[in-house]
PDB file of C-alpha atoms in Angstrom:
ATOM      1  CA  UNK K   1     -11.044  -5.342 -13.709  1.00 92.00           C
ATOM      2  CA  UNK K   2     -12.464  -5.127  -9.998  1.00 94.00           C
ATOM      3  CA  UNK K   3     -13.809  -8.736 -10.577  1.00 95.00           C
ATOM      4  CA  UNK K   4     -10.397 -10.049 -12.194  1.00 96.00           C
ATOM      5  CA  UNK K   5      -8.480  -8.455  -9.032  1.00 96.00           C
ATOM      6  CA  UNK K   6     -10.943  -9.698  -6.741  1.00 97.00           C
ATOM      7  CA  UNK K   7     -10.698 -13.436  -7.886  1.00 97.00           C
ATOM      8  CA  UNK K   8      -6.943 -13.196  -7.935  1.00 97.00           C
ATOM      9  CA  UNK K   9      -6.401 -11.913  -4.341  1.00 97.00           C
ATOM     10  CA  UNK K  10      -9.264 -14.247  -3.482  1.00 97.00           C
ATOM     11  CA  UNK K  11      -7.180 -16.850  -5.052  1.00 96.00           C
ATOM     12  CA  UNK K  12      -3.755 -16.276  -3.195  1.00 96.00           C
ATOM     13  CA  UNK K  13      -5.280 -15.873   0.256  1.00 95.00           C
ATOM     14  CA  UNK K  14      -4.846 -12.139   0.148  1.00 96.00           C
ATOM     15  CA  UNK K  15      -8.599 -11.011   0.375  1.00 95.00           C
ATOM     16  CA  UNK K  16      -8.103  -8.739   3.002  1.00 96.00           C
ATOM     17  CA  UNK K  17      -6.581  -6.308   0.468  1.00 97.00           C
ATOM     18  CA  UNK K  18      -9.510  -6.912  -1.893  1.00 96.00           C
ATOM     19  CA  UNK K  19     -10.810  -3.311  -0.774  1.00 95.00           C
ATOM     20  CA  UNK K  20      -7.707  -1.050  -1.508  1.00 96.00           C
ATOM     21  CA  UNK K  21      -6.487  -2.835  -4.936  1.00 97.00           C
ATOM     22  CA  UNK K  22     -10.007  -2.848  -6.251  1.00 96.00           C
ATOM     23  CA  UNK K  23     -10.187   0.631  -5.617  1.00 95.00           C
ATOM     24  CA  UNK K  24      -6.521   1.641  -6.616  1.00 96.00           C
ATOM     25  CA  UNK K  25      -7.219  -0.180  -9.980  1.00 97.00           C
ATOM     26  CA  UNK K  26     -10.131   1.279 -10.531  1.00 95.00           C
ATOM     27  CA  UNK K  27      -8.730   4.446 -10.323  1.00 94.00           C
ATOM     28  CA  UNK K  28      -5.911   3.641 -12.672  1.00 95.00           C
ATOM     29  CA  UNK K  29      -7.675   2.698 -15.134  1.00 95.00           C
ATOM     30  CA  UNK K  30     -10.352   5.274 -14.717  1.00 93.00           C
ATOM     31  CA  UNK K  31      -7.341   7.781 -15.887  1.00 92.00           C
ATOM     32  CA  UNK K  32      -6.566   5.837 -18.831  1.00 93.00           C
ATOM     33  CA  UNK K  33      -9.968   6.331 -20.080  1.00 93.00           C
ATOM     34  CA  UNK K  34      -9.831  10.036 -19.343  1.00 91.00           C
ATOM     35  CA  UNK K  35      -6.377  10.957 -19.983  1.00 91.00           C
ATOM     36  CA  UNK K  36      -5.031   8.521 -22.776  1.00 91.00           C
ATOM     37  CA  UNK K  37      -6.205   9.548 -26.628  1.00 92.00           C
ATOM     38  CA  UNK K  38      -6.355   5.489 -27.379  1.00 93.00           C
ATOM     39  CA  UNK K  39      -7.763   4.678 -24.238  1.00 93.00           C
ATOM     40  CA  UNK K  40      -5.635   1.270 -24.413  1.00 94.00           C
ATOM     41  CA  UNK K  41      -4.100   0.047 -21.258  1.00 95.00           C
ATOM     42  CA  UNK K  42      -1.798  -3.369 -19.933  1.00 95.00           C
ATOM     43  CA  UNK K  43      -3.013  -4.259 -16.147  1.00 96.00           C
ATOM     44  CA  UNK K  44      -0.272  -6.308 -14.610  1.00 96.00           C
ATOM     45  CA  UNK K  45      -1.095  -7.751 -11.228  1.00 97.00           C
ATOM     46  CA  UNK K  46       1.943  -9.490  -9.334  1.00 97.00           C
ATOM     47  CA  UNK K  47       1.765 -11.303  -6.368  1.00 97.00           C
ATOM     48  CA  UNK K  48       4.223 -10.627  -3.501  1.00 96.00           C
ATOM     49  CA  UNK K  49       5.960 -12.244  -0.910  1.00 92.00           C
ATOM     50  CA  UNK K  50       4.531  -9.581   1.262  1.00 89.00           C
ATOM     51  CA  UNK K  51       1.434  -8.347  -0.370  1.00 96.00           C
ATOM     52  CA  UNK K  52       0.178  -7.380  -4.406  1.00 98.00           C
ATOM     53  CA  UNK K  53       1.624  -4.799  -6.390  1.00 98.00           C
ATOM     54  CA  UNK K  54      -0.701  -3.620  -9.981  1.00 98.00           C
ATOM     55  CA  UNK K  55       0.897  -1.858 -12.634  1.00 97.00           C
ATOM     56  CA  UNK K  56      -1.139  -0.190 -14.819  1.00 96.00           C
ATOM     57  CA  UNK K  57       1.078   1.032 -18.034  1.00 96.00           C
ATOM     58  CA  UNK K  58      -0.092   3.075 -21.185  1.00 95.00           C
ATOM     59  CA  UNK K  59       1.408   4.792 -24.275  1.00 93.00           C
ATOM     60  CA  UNK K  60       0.576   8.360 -23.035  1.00 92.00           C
ATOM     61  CA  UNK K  61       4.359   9.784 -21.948  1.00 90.00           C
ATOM     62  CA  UNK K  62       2.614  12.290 -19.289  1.00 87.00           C
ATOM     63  CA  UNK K  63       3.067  11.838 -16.015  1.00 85.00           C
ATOM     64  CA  UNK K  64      -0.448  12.360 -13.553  1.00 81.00           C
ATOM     65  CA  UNK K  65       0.539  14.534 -10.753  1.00 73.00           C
ATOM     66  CA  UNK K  66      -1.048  14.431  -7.554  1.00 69.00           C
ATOM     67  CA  UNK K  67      -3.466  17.735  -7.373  1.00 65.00           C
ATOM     68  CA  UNK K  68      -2.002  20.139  -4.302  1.00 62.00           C
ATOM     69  CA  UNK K  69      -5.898  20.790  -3.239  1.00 58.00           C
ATOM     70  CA  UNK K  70      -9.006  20.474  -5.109  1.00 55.00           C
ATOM     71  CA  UNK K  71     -12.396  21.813  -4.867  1.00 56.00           C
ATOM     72  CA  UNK K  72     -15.142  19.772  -2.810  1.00 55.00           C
ATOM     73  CA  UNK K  73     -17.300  20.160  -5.588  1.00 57.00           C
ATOM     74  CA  UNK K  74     -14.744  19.050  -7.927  1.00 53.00           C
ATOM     75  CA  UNK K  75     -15.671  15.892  -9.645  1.00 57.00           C
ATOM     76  CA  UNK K  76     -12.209  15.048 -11.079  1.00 57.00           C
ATOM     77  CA  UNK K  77      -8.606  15.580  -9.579  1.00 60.00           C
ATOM     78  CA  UNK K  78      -8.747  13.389  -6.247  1.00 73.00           C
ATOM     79  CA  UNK K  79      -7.816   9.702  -7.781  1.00 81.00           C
ATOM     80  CA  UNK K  80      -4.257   9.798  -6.633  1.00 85.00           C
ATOM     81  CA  UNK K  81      -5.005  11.392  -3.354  1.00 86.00           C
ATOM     82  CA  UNK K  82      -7.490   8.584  -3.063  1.00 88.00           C
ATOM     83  CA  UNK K  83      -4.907   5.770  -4.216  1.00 91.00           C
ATOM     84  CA  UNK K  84      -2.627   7.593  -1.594  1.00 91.00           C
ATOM     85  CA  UNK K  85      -4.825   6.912   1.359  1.00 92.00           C
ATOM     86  CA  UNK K  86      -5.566   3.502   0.942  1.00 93.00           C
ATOM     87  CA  UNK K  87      -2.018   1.725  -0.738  1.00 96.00           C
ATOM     88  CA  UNK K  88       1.353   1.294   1.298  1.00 96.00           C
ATOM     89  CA  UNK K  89       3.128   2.902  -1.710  1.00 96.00           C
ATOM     90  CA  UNK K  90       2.378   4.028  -5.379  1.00 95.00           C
ATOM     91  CA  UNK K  91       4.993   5.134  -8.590  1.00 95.00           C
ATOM     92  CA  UNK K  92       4.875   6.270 -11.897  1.00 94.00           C
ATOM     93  CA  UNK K  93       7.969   5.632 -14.239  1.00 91.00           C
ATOM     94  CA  UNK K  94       8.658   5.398 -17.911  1.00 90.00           C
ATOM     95  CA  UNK K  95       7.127   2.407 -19.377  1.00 84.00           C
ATOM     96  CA  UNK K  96       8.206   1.017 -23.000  1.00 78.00           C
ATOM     97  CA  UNK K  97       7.811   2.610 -26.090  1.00 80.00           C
ATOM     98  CA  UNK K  98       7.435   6.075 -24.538  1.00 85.00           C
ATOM     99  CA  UNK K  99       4.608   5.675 -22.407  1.00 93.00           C
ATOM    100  CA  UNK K 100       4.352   5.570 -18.491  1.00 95.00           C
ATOM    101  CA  UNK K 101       3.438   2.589 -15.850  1.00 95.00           C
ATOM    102  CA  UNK K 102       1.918   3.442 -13.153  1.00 96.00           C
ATOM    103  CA  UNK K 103       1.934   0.981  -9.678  1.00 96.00           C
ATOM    104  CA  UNK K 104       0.779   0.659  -6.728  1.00 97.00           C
ATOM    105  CA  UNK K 105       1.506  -1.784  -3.937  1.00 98.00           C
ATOM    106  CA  UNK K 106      -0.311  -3.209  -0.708  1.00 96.00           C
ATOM    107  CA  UNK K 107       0.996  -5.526   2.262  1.00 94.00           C
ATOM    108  CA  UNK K 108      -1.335  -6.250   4.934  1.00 85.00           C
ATOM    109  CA  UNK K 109      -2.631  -3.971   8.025  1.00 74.00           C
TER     110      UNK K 109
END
């Protein structure tokens, strides 16, 4: 997915926000695999007048919630803290068939 986000941002002139997306979809994904039983995803990256925005929607209807404060030593619980720090604005809503999108966007610095 990093490679496929790369390419396309690489593609529309908008490789200074190679960093953040690849990361931000990483981390999307990454939850799919931990937190949705089928594992199955749809990655959606749109091109903006102003930046990218990737939606990442599943069949899972929870919703992630940011954790309050985590451990140091924690190895799970900081993704959308992460996402937080390095995308000009991230959502979650209801996606079809009961399950959730979630989507971040970036502009540049």
């Amino acid at each position: 997915m990093r490679r496929i986000v790369r390419s396309l941002l690489d593609e529309w002139g908008l490789s200074p926000l190679c960093d953040a997306a690849e990361l931000g979809v990483t981390e999307l994904v990454a939850n799919v695999v931990r937190h949705v039983p089928d594992r199955r995803c749809v990655v959606l990256v749109l091109r903006l007048e102003t930046g990218v925005r990737v939606e990442v929607a599943d069949g899972a209807p929870e919703l992630p919630l940011p954790v309050a404060e985590s451990d140091a030593e924690a190895e799970h619980g900081r993704g959308l803290a992460l996402l937080d720090s390095v995308v000009d604005k991230w959502g979650v809503g209801p996606g079809s068939g009961g399950g959730k999108t979630v989507w971040f966007e970036c502009g540049p610095p």
